[in-house]
Amino acid sequence: SQQGEEDPQALSIQEGENATMNCSYKTSINNLQWYRQNSGRGLVHLILIRSNEREKHSGRLRVTLDTSKKSSSLLITASRAADTASYFCAPWGNTDKLIFGTGTRLQVFP
Amino acid sequence: DVKVTQSSRYLVKRTGEKVFLECVQDMDHENMFWYRQDPGLGLRLIYFSYDVKMKEKGDIPEGYSVSREKKERFSLILESASTNQTSMYLCASSLAGGGTGELFFGEGSRLTVL
């Protein structure tokens, strides 16, 4: 299966701290995407990293990809209360659909 | 701005009722998807469509059907709702097929079947 597995399942930090979430997967991929979901809402795309990329930045987000370890990490720097959400990774190989895992629930306390 | 609109945010239906969940996108996307989301199980793909009148089964199609008569609209149908179909339903669309590009999601439809 192409499903990613996020770790940890839940993470609580104070505002200003960095948050790191990890994603592991089992098969070879073409790209890996990260999404955010605020409580009770739809998912929002954050970043896509291709298999030939090792690191990508977008604002306070930093994503790394290690294809040899079949893993990715999402780092949110200087977290804010508004970053409180669930975060999902979606690794994509040669299939016709994106499969999502159960996500990491991030709680940022003011 | 890109938009995927799901017709109902909250629905309450009775067991055995026929339920229609509607999804409309305004981005001229070829691909549309229906997922359901349950605590502890993440998002699971029900059906998807790559073109008008085309449909493909996802991982959990049992008890569901879909309709795509127009490019912008993808409907999920529960022929006879059951309590185990109580869930959050998420519609998404994408320009590129598979996972080559990002998915745009609607706000979700929370269905309760009594």
mmCIF file of C-alpha atoms in Angstrom:
data_model
loop_
_atom_site.group_PDB
_atom_site.id
_atom_site.type_symbol
_atom_site.label_atom_id
_atom_site.label_comp_id
_atom_site.label_asym_id
_atom_site.label_seq_id
_atom_site.Cartn_x
_atom_site.Cartn_y
_atom_site.Cartn_z
ATOM 1 C CA SER A 1 0.000 0.000 0.000
ATOM 2 C CA GLN A 2 1.146 3.544 -0.696
ATOM 3 C CA GLN A 3 -0.125 4.849 2.643
ATOM 4 C CA GLY A 4 2.131 6.969 4.792
ATOM 5 C CA GLU A 5 2.302 6.584 8.535
ATOM 6 C CA GLU A 6 2.671 9.753 10.599
ATOM 7 C CA ASP A 7 4.502 9.885 13.881
ATOM 8 C CA PRO A 8 3.842 10.946 16.573
ATOM 9 C CA GLN A 9 0.077 10.557 16.667
ATOM 10 C CA ALA A 10 -0.172 13.635 18.862
ATOM 11 C CA LEU A 11 2.152 16.485 19.770
ATOM 12 C CA SER A 12 1.717 19.341 22.241
ATOM 13 C CA ILE A 13 4.054 22.337 22.350
ATOM 14 C CA GLN A 14 4.147 25.962 23.463
ATOM 15 C CA GLU A 15 3.918 28.878 21.078
ATOM 16 C CA GLY A 16 7.323 29.780 19.715
ATOM 17 C CA GLU A 17 8.658 26.236 19.847
ATOM 18 C CA ASN A 18 9.384 24.135 16.772
ATOM 19 C CA ALA A 19 7.193 21.174 15.843
ATOM 20 C CA THR A 20 8.536 18.156 13.995
ATOM 21 C CA MET A 21 6.348 15.471 12.472
ATOM 22 C CA ASN A 22 7.548 12.383 10.679
ATOM 23 C CA CYS A 23 6.163 10.236 7.901
ATOM 24 C CA SER A 24 7.272 6.752 6.912
ATOM 25 C CA TYR A 25 6.183 4.779 3.886
ATOM 26 C CA LYS A 26 6.914 1.392 2.368
ATOM 27 C CA THR A 27 7.203 1.574 -1.399
ATOM 28 C CA SER A 28 9.108 3.761 -3.852
ATOM 29 C CA ILE A 29 7.552 7.129 -4.596
ATOM 30 C CA ASN A 30 7.503 9.923 -7.162
ATOM 31 C CA ASN A 31 6.576 12.606 -4.686
ATOM 32 C CA LEU A 32 5.269 13.141 -1.191
ATOM 33 C CA GLN A 33 2.735 15.750 -0.148
ATOM 34 C CA TRP A 34 1.866 17.260 3.238
ATOM 35 C CA TYR A 35 -1.579 18.564 4.142
ATOM 36 C CA ARG A 36 -3.085 20.351 7.126
ATOM 37 C CA GLN A 37 -6.604 19.931 8.480
ATOM 38 C CA ASN A 38 -8.159 22.291 10.984
ATOM 39 C CA SER A 39 -10.728 20.676 13.235
ATOM 40 C CA GLY A 40 -13.916 19.788 11.351
ATOM 41 C CA ARG A 41 -12.712 21.263 8.064
ATOM 42 C CA GLY A 42 -11.266 20.013 4.796
ATOM 43 C CA LEU A 43 -7.588 19.367 4.117
ATOM 44 C CA VAL A 44 -5.347 22.094 2.778
ATOM 45 C CA HIS A 45 -2.256 21.350 0.708
ATOM 46 C CA LEU A 46 0.979 22.594 2.294
ATOM 47 C CA ILE A 47 3.877 21.376 0.219
ATOM 48 C CA LEU A 48 4.914 18.790 -2.369
ATOM 49 C CA ILE A 49 8.416 17.369 -2.469
ATOM 50 C CA ARG A 50 9.600 15.299 -5.413
ATOM 51 C CA SER A 51 11.641 12.121 -5.042
ATOM 52 C CA ASN A 52 14.750 13.807 -6.431
ATOM 53 C CA GLU A 53 14.536 16.627 -3.856
ATOM 54 C CA ARG A 54 15.962 16.372 -0.359
ATOM 55 C CA GLU A 55 14.612 19.517 1.243
ATOM 56 C CA LYS A 56 11.992 22.140 0.534
ATOM 57 C CA HIS A 57 10.921 25.303 2.309
ATOM 58 C CA SER A 58 7.723 27.284 2.362
ATOM 59 C CA GLY A 59 7.541 30.139 4.865
ATOM 60 C CA ARG A 60 7.903 28.575 8.337
ATOM 61 C CA LEU A 61 7.641 25.053 6.915
ATOM 62 C CA ARG A 62 10.595 22.874 6.122
ATOM 63 C CA VAL A 63 10.134 19.440 4.588
ATOM 64 C CA THR A 64 12.854 16.853 4.158
ATOM 65 C CA LEU A 65 12.746 13.621 2.235
ATOM 66 C CA ASP A 66 15.065 10.640 2.611
ATOM 67 C CA THR A 67 14.146 8.072 -0.018
ATOM 68 C CA SER A 68 16.788 5.626 1.220
ATOM 69 C CA LYS A 69 15.018 5.499 4.590
ATOM 70 C CA LYS A 70 11.571 5.926 3.045
ATOM 71 C CA SER A 71 10.807 8.783 5.371
ATOM 72 C CA SER A 72 9.940 12.466 5.389
ATOM 73 C CA SER A 73 9.690 15.088 8.081
ATOM 74 C CA LEU A 74 7.732 18.310 8.390
ATOM 75 C CA LEU A 75 9.204 21.012 10.606
ATOM 76 C CA ILE A 76 7.143 24.022 11.625
ATOM 77 C CA THR A 77 9.358 26.704 13.115
ATOM 78 C CA ALA A 78 8.238 29.261 15.694
ATOM 79 C CA SER A 79 4.824 27.629 16.088
ATOM 80 C CA ARG A 80 1.709 29.716 16.639
ATOM 81 C CA ALA A 81 -1.619 28.816 18.190
ATOM 82 C CA ALA A 82 -3.092 28.999 14.672
ATOM 83 C CA ASP A 83 -0.887 26.039 13.675
ATOM 84 C CA THR A 84 -3.052 23.807 15.868
ATOM 85 C CA ALA A 85 -4.380 21.219 13.409
ATOM 86 C CA SER A 86 -3.873 17.684 12.141
ATOM 87 C CA TYR A 87 -1.117 17.111 9.620
ATOM 88 C CA PHE A 88 -1.126 14.361 7.011
ATOM 89 C CA CYS A 89 1.461 13.033 4.628
ATOM 90 C CA ALA A 90 0.563 11.429 1.309
ATOM 91 C CA PRO A 91 3.344 9.574 -0.485
ATOM 92 C CA TRP A 92 2.632 8.941 -4.145
ATOM 93 C CA GLY A 93 4.064 6.238 -6.362
ATOM 94 C CA ASN A 94 2.797 4.928 -9.667
ATOM 95 C CA THR A 95 -0.837 4.638 -8.670
ATOM 96 C CA ASP A 96 -3.899 6.595 -9.666
ATOM 97 C CA LYS A 97 -4.842 7.916 -6.225
ATOM 98 C CA LEU A 98 -3.509 9.557 -3.089
ATOM 99 C CA ILE A 99 -3.767 7.620 0.143
ATOM 100 C CA PHE A 100 -3.689 9.410 3.485
ATOM 101 C CA GLY A 101 -2.745 8.109 6.898
ATOM 102 C CA THR A 102 -4.255 8.946 10.278
ATOM 103 C CA GLY A 103 -2.217 12.109 10.754
ATOM 104 C CA THR A 104 -0.405 13.882 13.585
ATOM 105 C CA ARG A 105 -2.560 16.054 15.848
ATOM 106 C CA LEU A 106 -0.604 19.160 16.780
ATOM 107 C CA GLN A 107 -1.695 21.327 19.695
ATOM 108 C CA VAL A 108 0.085 24.649 20.151
ATOM 109 C CA PHE A 109 -0.594 26.332 23.492
ATOM 110 C CA PRO A 110 -0.445 30.127 23.759
ATOM 111 C CA ASP B 1 -9.633 31.495 -6.038
ATOM 112 C CA VAL B 2 -9.918 27.751 -6.265
ATOM 113 C CA LYS B 3 -13.055 26.353 -4.739
ATOM 114 C CA VAL B 4 -14.599 22.974 -3.992
ATOM 115 C CA THR B 5 -18.070 23.259 -2.563
ATOM 116 C CA GLN B 6 -19.921 20.517 -0.745
ATOM 117 C CA SER B 7 -23.633 21.131 -0.645
ATOM 118 C CA SER B 8 -24.299 20.274 2.990
ATOM 119 C CA ARG B 9 -22.014 20.684 5.991
ATOM 120 C CA TYR B 10 -24.250 18.669 8.300
ATOM 121 C CA LEU B 11 -26.895 16.073 7.510
ATOM 122 C CA VAL B 12 -28.985 13.806 9.689
ATOM 123 C CA LYS B 13 -30.701 10.888 7.975
ATOM 124 C CA ARG B 14 -32.547 7.757 9.022
ATOM 125 C CA THR B 15 -31.477 4.198 8.332
ATOM 126 C CA GLY B 16 -32.636 3.074 4.907
ATOM 127 C CA GLU B 17 -32.919 6.563 3.428
ATOM 128 C CA LYS B 18 -31.273 7.399 0.126
ATOM 129 C CA VAL B 19 -28.660 10.097 0.624
ATOM 130 C CA PHE B 20 -27.054 12.380 -1.951
ATOM 131 C CA LEU B 21 -23.860 14.253 -1.197
ATOM 132 C CA GLU B 22 -23.048 16.836 -3.827
ATOM 133 C CA CYS B 23 -19.679 18.316 -4.693
ATOM 134 C CA VAL B 24 -18.961 21.078 -7.186
ATOM 135 C CA GLN B 25 -15.586 22.470 -8.252
ATOM 136 C CA ASP B 26 -14.986 25.624 -10.231
ATOM 137 C CA MET B 27 -11.452 24.893 -11.431
ATOM 138 C CA ASP B 28 -12.191 22.820 -14.545
ATOM 139 C CA HIS B 29 -10.399 19.884 -12.936
ATOM 140 C CA GLU B 30 -10.562 16.488 -14.604
ATOM 141 C CA ASN B 31 -10.176 14.479 -11.411
ATOM 142 C CA MET B 32 -12.536 14.285 -8.475
ATOM 143 C CA PHE B 33 -12.478 12.127 -5.341
ATOM 144 C CA TRP B 34 -14.670 11.127 -2.432
ATOM 145 C CA TYR B 35 -13.082 10.179 0.896
ATOM 146 C CA ARG B 36 -14.567 9.382 4.251
ATOM 147 C CA GLN B 37 -12.789 10.210 7.474
ATOM 148 C CA ASP B 38 -13.278 8.389 10.754
ATOM 149 C CA PRO B 39 -11.387 8.747 14.042
ATOM 150 C CA GLY B 40 -8.423 6.404 14.163
ATOM 151 C CA LEU B 41 -8.862 5.332 10.545
ATOM 152 C CA GLY B 42 -7.758 8.448 8.710
ATOM 153 C CA LEU B 43 -9.065 9.211 5.247
ATOM 154 C CA ARG B 44 -10.245 6.332 3.123
ATOM 155 C CA LEU B 45 -10.954 6.645 -0.587
ATOM 156 C CA ILE B 46 -14.457 5.635 -1.634
ATOM 157 C CA TYR B 47 -14.605 6.457 -5.344
ATOM 158 C CA PHE B 48 -12.844 8.695 -7.821
ATOM 159 C CA SER B 49 -13.400 9.919 -11.347
ATOM 160 C CA TYR B 50 -11.004 10.983 -14.075
ATOM 161 C CA ASP B 51 -13.541 12.238 -16.543
ATOM 162 C CA VAL B 52 -17.213 12.838 -17.097
ATOM 163 C CA LYS B 53 -19.179 9.598 -16.788
ATOM 164 C CA MET B 54 -16.055 7.767 -15.644
ATOM 165 C CA LYS B 55 -15.733 6.273 -12.173
ATOM 166 C CA GLU B 56 -13.267 4.071 -10.390
ATOM 167 C CA LYS B 57 -13.637 2.227 -7.110
ATOM 168 C CA GLY B 58 -11.454 3.269 -4.261
ATOM 169 C CA ASP B 59 -10.646 1.212 -1.197
ATOM 170 C CA ILE B 60 -14.117 1.132 0.377
ATOM 171 C CA PRO B 61 -16.806 1.415 -2.334
ATOM 172 C CA GLU B 62 -19.304 -0.992 -0.754
ATOM 173 C CA GLY B 63 -22.609 0.686 0.026
ATOM 174 C CA TYR B 64 -21.840 3.713 -2.143
ATOM 175 C CA SER B 65 -22.250 4.766 -5.745
ATOM 176 C CA VAL B 66 -21.272 7.917 -7.608
ATOM 177 C CA SER B 67 -22.391 10.020 -10.515
ATOM 178 C CA ARG B 68 -20.406 12.380 -12.713
ATOM 179 C CA GLU B 69 -22.687 13.734 -15.419
ATOM 180 C CA LYS B 70 -20.893 17.092 -15.683
ATOM 181 C CA LYS B 71 -17.225 17.853 -15.290
ATOM 182 C CA GLU B 72 -17.697 20.176 -12.342
ATOM 183 C CA ARG B 73 -20.011 17.967 -10.292
ATOM 184 C CA PHE B 74 -19.340 14.667 -8.524
ATOM 185 C CA SER B 75 -22.106 13.150 -6.439
ATOM 186 C CA LEU B 76 -21.826 10.458 -3.798
ATOM 187 C CA ILE B 77 -24.932 8.339 -3.292
ATOM 188 C CA LEU B 78 -25.817 6.143 -0.354
ATOM 189 C CA GLU B 79 -28.582 3.946 -1.743
ATOM 190 C CA SER B 80 -29.769 2.810 1.676
ATOM 191 C CA ALA B 81 -28.004 4.587 4.507
ATOM 192 C CA SER B 82 -26.821 2.558 7.459
ATOM 193 C CA THR B 83 -25.518 3.631 10.853
ATOM 194 C CA ASN B 84 -21.987 2.528 9.974
ATOM 195 C CA GLN B 85 -21.975 5.177 7.264
ATOM 196 C CA THR B 86 -22.068 7.910 9.889
ATOM 197 C CA SER B 87 -18.893 9.793 9.072
ATOM 198 C CA MET B 88 -17.243 12.912 7.705
ATOM 199 C CA TYR B 89 -17.240 12.892 3.913
ATOM 200 C CA LEU B 90 -14.640 14.886 2.033
ATOM 201 C CA CYS B 91 -14.680 15.709 -1.653
ATOM 202 C CA ALA B 92 -11.532 16.736 -3.507
ATOM 203 C CA SER B 93 -10.462 17.641 -7.003
ATOM 204 C CA SER B 94 -7.161 17.880 -8.842
ATOM 205 C CA LEU B 95 -5.926 19.055 -12.184
ATOM 206 C CA ALA B 96 -3.310 16.350 -12.565
ATOM 207 C CA GLY B 97 -4.059 12.669 -12.246
ATOM 208 C CA GLY B 98 -3.003 10.368 -9.445
ATOM 209 C CA GLY B 99 -0.784 12.221 -7.003
ATOM 210 C CA THR B 100 1.171 14.295 -9.467
ATOM 211 C CA GLY B 101 -0.466 17.478 -8.244
ATOM 212 C CA GLU B 102 -2.167 18.797 -5.176
ATOM 213 C CA LEU B 103 -5.704 17.960 -4.166
ATOM 214 C CA PHE B 104 -8.170 20.717 -3.345
ATOM 215 C CA PHE B 105 -10.657 19.707 -0.685
ATOM 216 C CA GLY B 106 -14.117 20.886 0.203
ATOM 217 C CA GLU B 107 -15.074 21.717 3.786
ATOM 218 C CA GLY B 108 -16.602 18.318 4.356
ATOM 219 C CA SER B 109 -20.089 16.942 4.976
ATOM 220 C CA ARG B 110 -20.728 15.424 8.368
ATOM 221 C CA LEU B 111 -23.390 12.756 8.000
ATOM 222 C CA THR B 112 -25.196 11.175 10.911
ATOM 223 C CA VAL B 113 -27.377 8.143 10.231
ATOM 224 C CA LEU B 114 -29.839 7.329 13.006
#
